[in-house]
Amino acid sequence: MIITWDKLVKNFILASGLGAILSLPAIATPSVMPQLDLTQYRTDVKTLASDAFGGRAPLSEGETLTITYLEQAFKEMGLLPGFGESYLQAVPLAQITADPNMQLDIAGMTFANGSEFTARTQRLVETMTLDNSDVVFVGYGINAPEYQWNDYQGVDVKGKTVIVLVNDPGFATQDPQIFKGNAMTYYGRWTYKYEEAARQGAKAVFIVHETAPAAYGWEVVQNSNTGTKFALVDADRNQDQLGVMGWIQHSVAQKIFAKAGLDFDTVKQQAAQRHFKSMPLKLQAQLSLKNHIERAQSHNVAAILPGSTRPEEVVMMHAHWDHLGTVLENGQPEIINGAVDNASGVAGVLALARYFKQQSLNAPLARSIVFSAFTAEETGLLGAQHFAKHPSVPTHNMVAFLNIDGMNMGQGVDYILRYGEGVSELEQDLALAAKAQGRVVKADPRPQHGLMFRSDHFALAQQGVPGLLFMSLGDTDPDYIAHKYHRGADDYDPNWSLEGVRQDLALMAAILANLANSNNWPRWLEDSDFKAKREQAGRE
């Protein structure tokens, strides 16, 4: 028998006696959380980021340990399962491991996998081949009518290999009249580059890596795109996906363009101008991408704290549970434990769940809160995408989606970061909660990094659900991005003070309490596909 989410909530209300205490005052908006158990928080981070969990890669023993840990924690709290009778949602994934010995050949020049290029595919094929594939340079690889920009105009890339630049022309020019200037748009994200190239019929894409516009070094590209990767699976074995998803080093691009009789850095500057014309390089690429494929189910995890009067209306509190697992570093296996990214966020979700469950015994919330942790964020928000298409609660019933992707493990600060500006009314909730703590809202100091599009809230935004991102990956630890992000050094540190955690969880609790007791539906402020989705659902 299938028990629906609504029925489970109603049964819980009857069994717990909440129906008899609905006249109690709503939970107060907290500015401090004296009940927050940082001892338990520290234990959660230390456990999730331990070598025993193996870097929490999807479809690994680390996944089994992680989802079991989360499921048991939610059960002990007394929260309801988030997916009918289960705390787990199956996410069908393919585990694709490419032959590390592959080589890329362009015009007789051979480049080494990992150190000079990366290549992978999401198609479920044992071999993906580029056989004398024509190479075309398409600038930033952007087709954006609203910005009067189309790098694909007048050039045929069907079945061909394209080379594109990372980020968007606004970053290159720093001109606020071009895209959004220094602030990255979604057109600058690597995910978009691959999606648009597939729509244009290209067979392969190689993005030119440069640290400043990419916002991370080559080591991050290498760790994130070599070894075993994951893909959602459709009925056609992902045949509509791009054939080869690749990156090349800046120095490799220079060699390729020199072979074509061009200076790469000069052409790159030209590509940032509005009337740039993409060009065939009159070179051919060869690559044999051999894959070992296994299909299995990964899992999203979620639990529900039912609301007392409007349980069908839901506020989401989230952090992705996965990280990179084990990768090869200088030929040796190294576990990438992801303590800050994102064991710290998962532990934060657990801490907030425990807090609100305890508070609800005397002051139940009007709306429900779903506490969730999704899989495969690090491979392109795959768990979030699956959840967005197969939600446990209709997306038009989701009030907001709060997302932690790395916490401030050190001392508290007098500000909170805001990612995006003028995007949704949730920015007002953030400002009010910060003010109650005596803090100010600080604009994202690195808008060129495009963090608005790089975590799980984005998958839900595409379905019209507004969100807030809470991330501290380098703002309070300047060494983090340079030496720890997606590297083996992102380990648990017993010397963390966790005062920043205490401070930020209190702020999130204030926002959650306000949203869960409000009648309001936060609106999108700027015109976008997100706003259109929300309007279609009648929530604007």
PDB file of N, CA, C and O in Angstrom, residues 345-384:
ATOM      1  N   GLY A 345      27.711  21.505   6.016  1.00  0.00           N
ATOM      2  CA  GLY A 345      26.334  21.869   5.710  1.00  0.00           C
ATOM      3  C   GLY A 345      25.342  20.806   6.119  1.00  0.00           C
ATOM      4  O   GLY A 345      24.260  21.104   6.650  1.00  0.00           O
ATOM      5  N   VAL A 346      25.689  19.539   5.889  1.00  0.00           N
ATOM      6  CA  VAL A 346      24.801  18.438   6.281  1.00  0.00           C
ATOM      7  C   VAL A 346      24.613  18.428   7.795  1.00  0.00           C
ATOM      8  O   VAL A 346      23.493  18.265   8.302  1.00  0.00           O
ATOM      9  N   ALA A 347      25.713  18.620   8.510  1.00  0.00           N
ATOM     10  CA  ALA A 347      25.611  18.687   9.976  1.00  0.00           C
ATOM     11  C   ALA A 347      24.754  19.868  10.406  1.00  0.00           C
ATOM     12  O   ALA A 347      24.039  19.794  11.416  1.00  0.00           O
ATOM     13  N   GLY A 348      24.812  20.952   9.646  1.00  0.00           N
ATOM     14  CA  GLY A 348      23.966  22.106   9.937  1.00  0.00           C
ATOM     15  C   GLY A 348      22.492  21.797   9.781  1.00  0.00           C
ATOM     16  O   GLY A 348      21.654  22.208  10.596  1.00  0.00           O
ATOM     17  N   VAL A 349      22.147  21.076   8.720  1.00  0.00           N
ATOM     18  CA  VAL A 349      20.754  20.667   8.515  1.00  0.00           C
ATOM     19  C   VAL A 349      20.284  19.784   9.672  1.00  0.00           C
ATOM     20  O   VAL A 349      19.169  19.948  10.186  1.00  0.00           O
ATOM     21  N   LEU A 350      21.127  18.854  10.103  1.00  0.00           N
ATOM     22  CA  LEU A 350      20.763  17.990  11.233  1.00  0.00           C
ATOM     23  C   LEU A 350      20.567  18.813  12.499  1.00  0.00           C
ATOM     24  O   LEU A 350      19.629  18.564  13.277  1.00  0.00           O
ATOM     25  N   ALA A 351      21.436  19.789  12.735  1.00  0.00           N
ATOM     26  CA  ALA A 351      21.319  20.622  13.936  1.00  0.00           C
ATOM     27  C   ALA A 351      20.017  21.417  13.923  1.00  0.00           C
ATOM     28  O   ALA A 351      19.327  21.528  14.946  1.00  0.00           O
ATOM     29  N   LEU A 352      19.662  21.978  12.773  1.00  0.00           N
ATOM     30  CA  LEU A 352      18.416  22.732  12.671  1.00  0.00           C
ATOM     31  C   LEU A 352      17.204  21.818  12.822  1.00  0.00           C
ATOM     32  O   LEU A 352      16.204  22.196  13.441  1.00  0.00           O
ATOM     33  N   ALA A 353      17.291  20.615  12.278  1.00  0.00           N
ATOM     34  CA  ALA A 353      16.185  19.667  12.420  1.00  0.00           C
ATOM     35  C   ALA A 353      15.960  19.325  13.884  1.00  0.00           C
ATOM     36  O   ALA A 353      14.807  19.288  14.360  1.00  0.00           O
ATOM     37  N   ARG A 354      17.047  19.081  14.620  1.00  0.00           N
ATOM     38  CA  ARG A 354      16.908  18.758  16.048  1.00  0.00           C
ATOM     39  C   ARG A 354      16.303  19.942  16.811  1.00  0.00           C
ATOM     40  O   ARG A 354      15.442  19.762  17.679  1.00  0.00           O
ATOM     41  N   TYR A 355      16.766  21.138  16.480  1.00  0.00           N
ATOM     42  CA  TYR A 355      16.276  22.339  17.168  1.00  0.00           C
ATOM     43  C   TYR A 355      14.777  22.527  16.954  1.00  0.00           C
ATOM     44  O   TYR A 355      14.008  22.696  17.915  1.00  0.00           O
ATOM     45  N   PHE A 356      14.336  22.497  15.696  1.00  0.00           N
ATOM     46  CA  PHE A 356      12.932  22.754  15.416  1.00  0.00           C
ATOM     47  C   PHE A 356      12.027  21.625  15.889  1.00  0.00           C
ATOM     48  O   PHE A 356      10.886  21.865  16.281  1.00  0.00           O
ATOM     49  N   LYS A 357      12.530  20.408  15.853  1.00  0.00           N
ATOM     50  CA  LYS A 357      11.730  19.316  16.401  1.00  0.00           C
ATOM     51  C   LYS A 357      11.478  19.537  17.887  1.00  0.00           C
ATOM     52  O   LYS A 357      10.341  19.373  18.379  1.00  0.00           O
ATOM     53  N   GLN A 358      12.490  19.933  18.614  1.00  0.00           N
ATOM     54  CA  GLN A 358      12.337  20.182  20.055  1.00  0.00           C
ATOM     55  C   GLN A 358      11.404  21.355  20.306  1.00  0.00           C
ATOM     56  O   GLN A 358      10.525  21.289  21.178  1.00  0.00           O
ATOM     57  N   GLN A 359      11.555  22.431  19.546  1.00  0.00           N
ATOM     58  CA  GLN A 359      10.700  23.605  19.722  1.00  0.00           C
ATOM     59  C   GLN A 359       9.241  23.301  19.401  1.00  0.00           C
ATOM     60  O   GLN A 359       8.321  23.853  20.020  1.00  0.00           O
ATOM     61  N   SER A 360       9.026  22.423  18.413  1.00  0.00           N
ATOM     62  CA  SER A 360       7.660  22.155  17.968  1.00  0.00           C
ATOM     63  C   SER A 360       6.822  21.441  19.026  1.00  0.00           C
ATOM     64  O   SER A 360       5.598  21.404  18.937  1.00  0.00           O
ATOM     65  N   LEU A 361       7.452  20.852  20.035  1.00  0.00           N
ATOM     66  CA  LEU A 361       6.706  20.172  21.088  1.00  0.00           C
ATOM     67  C   LEU A 361       5.812  21.133  21.849  1.00  0.00           C
ATOM     68  O   LEU A 361       4.746  20.752  22.359  1.00  0.00           O
ATOM     69  N   ASN A 362       6.227  22.400  21.938  1.00  0.00           N
ATOM     70  CA  ASN A 362       5.436  23.407  22.645  1.00  0.00           C
ATOM     71  C   ASN A 362       4.880  24.489  21.723  1.00  0.00           C
ATOM     72  O   ASN A 362       3.879  25.121  22.058  1.00  0.00           O
ATOM     73  N   ALA A 363       5.523  24.718  20.597  1.00  0.00           N
ATOM     74  CA  ALA A 363       5.097  25.791  19.695  1.00  0.00           C
ATOM     75  C   ALA A 363       5.214  25.306  18.261  1.00  0.00           C
ATOM     76  O   ALA A 363       6.194  25.601  17.573  1.00  0.00           O
ATOM     77  N   PRO A 364       4.235  24.552  17.772  1.00  0.00           N
ATOM     78  CA  PRO A 364       4.325  24.001  16.418  1.00  0.00           C
ATOM     79  C   PRO A 364       4.277  25.095  15.360  1.00  0.00           C
ATOM     80  O   PRO A 364       3.621  26.118  15.521  1.00  0.00           O
ATOM     81  N   LEU A 365       4.978  24.851  14.293  1.00  0.00           N
ATOM     82  CA  LEU A 365       4.997  25.759  13.153  1.00  0.00           C
ATOM     83  C   LEU A 365       3.732  25.581  12.326  1.00  0.00           C
ATOM     84  O   LEU A 365       3.144  24.501  12.287  1.00  0.00           O
ATOM     85  N   ALA A 366       3.333  26.626  11.617  1.00  0.00           N
ATOM     86  CA  ALA A 366       2.143  26.544  10.777  1.00  0.00           C
ATOM     87  C   ALA A 366       2.421  25.707   9.529  1.00  0.00           C
ATOM     88  O   ALA A 366       1.628  24.842   9.151  1.00  0.00           O
ATOM     89  N   ARG A 367       3.540  25.990   8.890  1.00  0.00           N
ATOM     90  CA  ARG A 367       3.922  25.257   7.690  1.00  0.00           C
ATOM     91  C   ARG A 367       4.893  24.136   8.056  1.00  0.00           C
ATOM     92  O   ARG A 367       5.496  24.131   9.130  1.00  0.00           O
ATOM     93  N   SER A 368       5.055  23.211   7.130  1.00  0.00           N
ATOM     94  CA  SER A 368       6.004  22.120   7.325  1.00  0.00           C
ATOM     95  C   SER A 368       7.411  22.558   6.921  1.00  0.00           C
ATOM     96  O   SER A 368       7.590  23.456   6.090  1.00  0.00           O
ATOM     97  N   ILE A 369       8.391  21.908   7.516  1.00  0.00           N
ATOM     98  CA  ILE A 369       9.780  22.047   7.063  1.00  0.00           C
ATOM     99  C   ILE A 369      10.258  20.672   6.608  1.00  0.00           C
ATOM    100  O   ILE A 369      10.078  19.675   7.317  1.00  0.00           O
ATOM    101  N   VAL A 370      10.834  20.612   5.432  1.00  0.00           N
ATOM    102  CA  VAL A 370      11.481  19.394   4.942  1.00  0.00           C
ATOM    103  C   VAL A 370      12.986  19.597   5.044  1.00  0.00           C
ATOM    104  O   VAL A 370      13.532  20.572   4.510  1.00  0.00           O
ATOM    105  N   PHE A 371      13.646  18.704   5.757  1.00  0.00           N
ATOM    106  CA  PHE A 371      15.103  18.725   5.897  1.00  0.00           C
ATOM    107  C   PHE A 371      15.673  17.688   4.935  1.00  0.00           C
ATOM    108  O   PHE A 371      15.334  16.501   5.020  1.00  0.00           O
ATOM    109  N   SER A 372      16.530  18.126   4.017  1.00  0.00           N
ATOM    110  CA  SER A 372      16.942  17.231   2.938  1.00  0.00           C
ATOM    111  C   SER A 372      18.439  17.272   2.685  1.00  0.00           C
ATOM    112  O   SER A 372      19.139  18.237   3.033  1.00  0.00           O
ATOM    113  N   ALA A 373      18.928  16.201   2.058  1.00  0.00           N
ATOM    114  CA  ALA A 373      20.323  16.081   1.624  1.00  0.00           C
ATOM    115  C   ALA A 373      20.316  15.256   0.339  1.00  0.00           C
ATOM    116  O   ALA A 373      19.866  14.109   0.345  1.00  0.00           O
ATOM    117  N   PHE A 374      20.791  15.858  -0.754  1.00  0.00           N
ATOM    118  CA  PHE A 374      20.722  15.201  -2.057  1.00  0.00           C
ATOM    119  C   PHE A 374      22.084  14.667  -2.480  1.00  0.00           C
ATOM    120  O   PHE A 374      23.137  15.113  -2.018  1.00  0.00           O
ATOM    121  N   THR A 375      22.040  13.732  -3.397  1.00  0.00           N
ATOM    122  CA  THR A 375      23.236  13.112  -3.947  1.00  0.00           C
ATOM    123  C   THR A 375      23.760  13.865  -5.167  1.00  0.00           C
ATOM    124  O   THR A 375      23.051  14.687  -5.760  1.00  0.00           O
ATOM    125  N   ALA A 376      25.006  13.584  -5.525  1.00  0.00           N
ATOM    126  CA  ALA A 376      25.609  13.945  -6.820  1.00  0.00           C
ATOM    127  C   ALA A 376      25.513  15.423  -7.169  1.00  0.00           C
ATOM    128  O   ALA A 376      25.385  15.778  -8.334  1.00  0.00           O
ATOM    129  N   GLU A 377      25.621  16.290  -6.171  1.00  0.00           N
ATOM    130  CA  GLU A 377      25.702  17.727  -6.454  1.00  0.00           C
ATOM    131  C   GLU A 377      26.991  18.052  -7.188  1.00  0.00           C
ATOM    132  O   GLU A 377      27.016  18.895  -8.082  1.00  0.00           O
ATOM    133  N   GLU A 378      28.061  17.367  -6.797  1.00  0.00           N
ATOM    134  CA  GLU A 378      29.377  17.693  -7.340  1.00  0.00           C
ATOM    135  C   GLU A 378      29.536  17.296  -8.812  1.00  0.00           C
ATOM    136  O   GLU A 378      30.511  17.668  -9.451  1.00  0.00           O
ATOM    137  N   THR A 379      28.605  16.539  -9.356  1.00  0.00           N
ATOM    138  CA  THR A 379      28.683  16.120 -10.757  1.00  0.00           C
ATOM    139  C   THR A 379      27.633  16.836 -11.594  1.00  0.00           C
ATOM    140  O   THR A 379      27.260  16.376 -12.664  1.00  0.00           O
ATOM    141  N   GLY A 380      27.119  17.963 -11.110  1.00  0.00           N
ATOM    142  CA  GLY A 380      26.158  18.720 -11.893  1.00  0.00           C
ATOM    143  C   GLY A 380      24.764  18.771 -11.305  1.00  0.00           C
ATOM    144  O   GLY A 380      23.781  18.813 -12.050  1.00  0.00           O
ATOM    145  N   LEU A 381      24.645  18.778  -9.964  1.00  0.00           N
ATOM    146  CA  LEU A 381      23.359  18.917  -9.273  1.00  0.00           C
ATOM    147  C   LEU A 381      22.388  17.794  -9.645  1.00  0.00           C
ATOM    148  O   LEU A 381      21.175  18.005  -9.732  1.00  0.00           O
ATOM    149  N   LEU A 382      22.900  16.575  -9.816  1.00  0.00           N
ATOM    150  CA  LEU A 382      22.077  15.496 -10.354  1.00  0.00           C
ATOM    151  C   LEU A 382      20.957  15.084  -9.409  1.00  0.00           C
ATOM    152  O   LEU A 382      19.819  14.871  -9.831  1.00  0.00           O
ATOM    153  N   GLY A 383      21.274  14.935  -8.127  1.00  0.00           N
ATOM    154  CA  GLY A 383      20.225  14.575  -7.177  1.00  0.00           C
ATOM    155  C   GLY A 383      19.159  15.643  -7.088  1.00  0.00           C
ATOM    156  O   GLY A 383      17.953  15.336  -7.012  1.00  0.00           O
ATOM    157  N   ALA A 384      19.562  16.903  -7.105  1.00  0.00           N
ATOM    158  CA  ALA A 384      18.604  18.008  -7.046  1.00  0.00           C
ATOM    159  C   ALA A 384      17.744  18.049  -8.304  1.00  0.00           C
ATOM    160  O   ALA A 384      16.542  18.315  -8.247  1.00  0.00           O
TER     161      ALA A 384
END
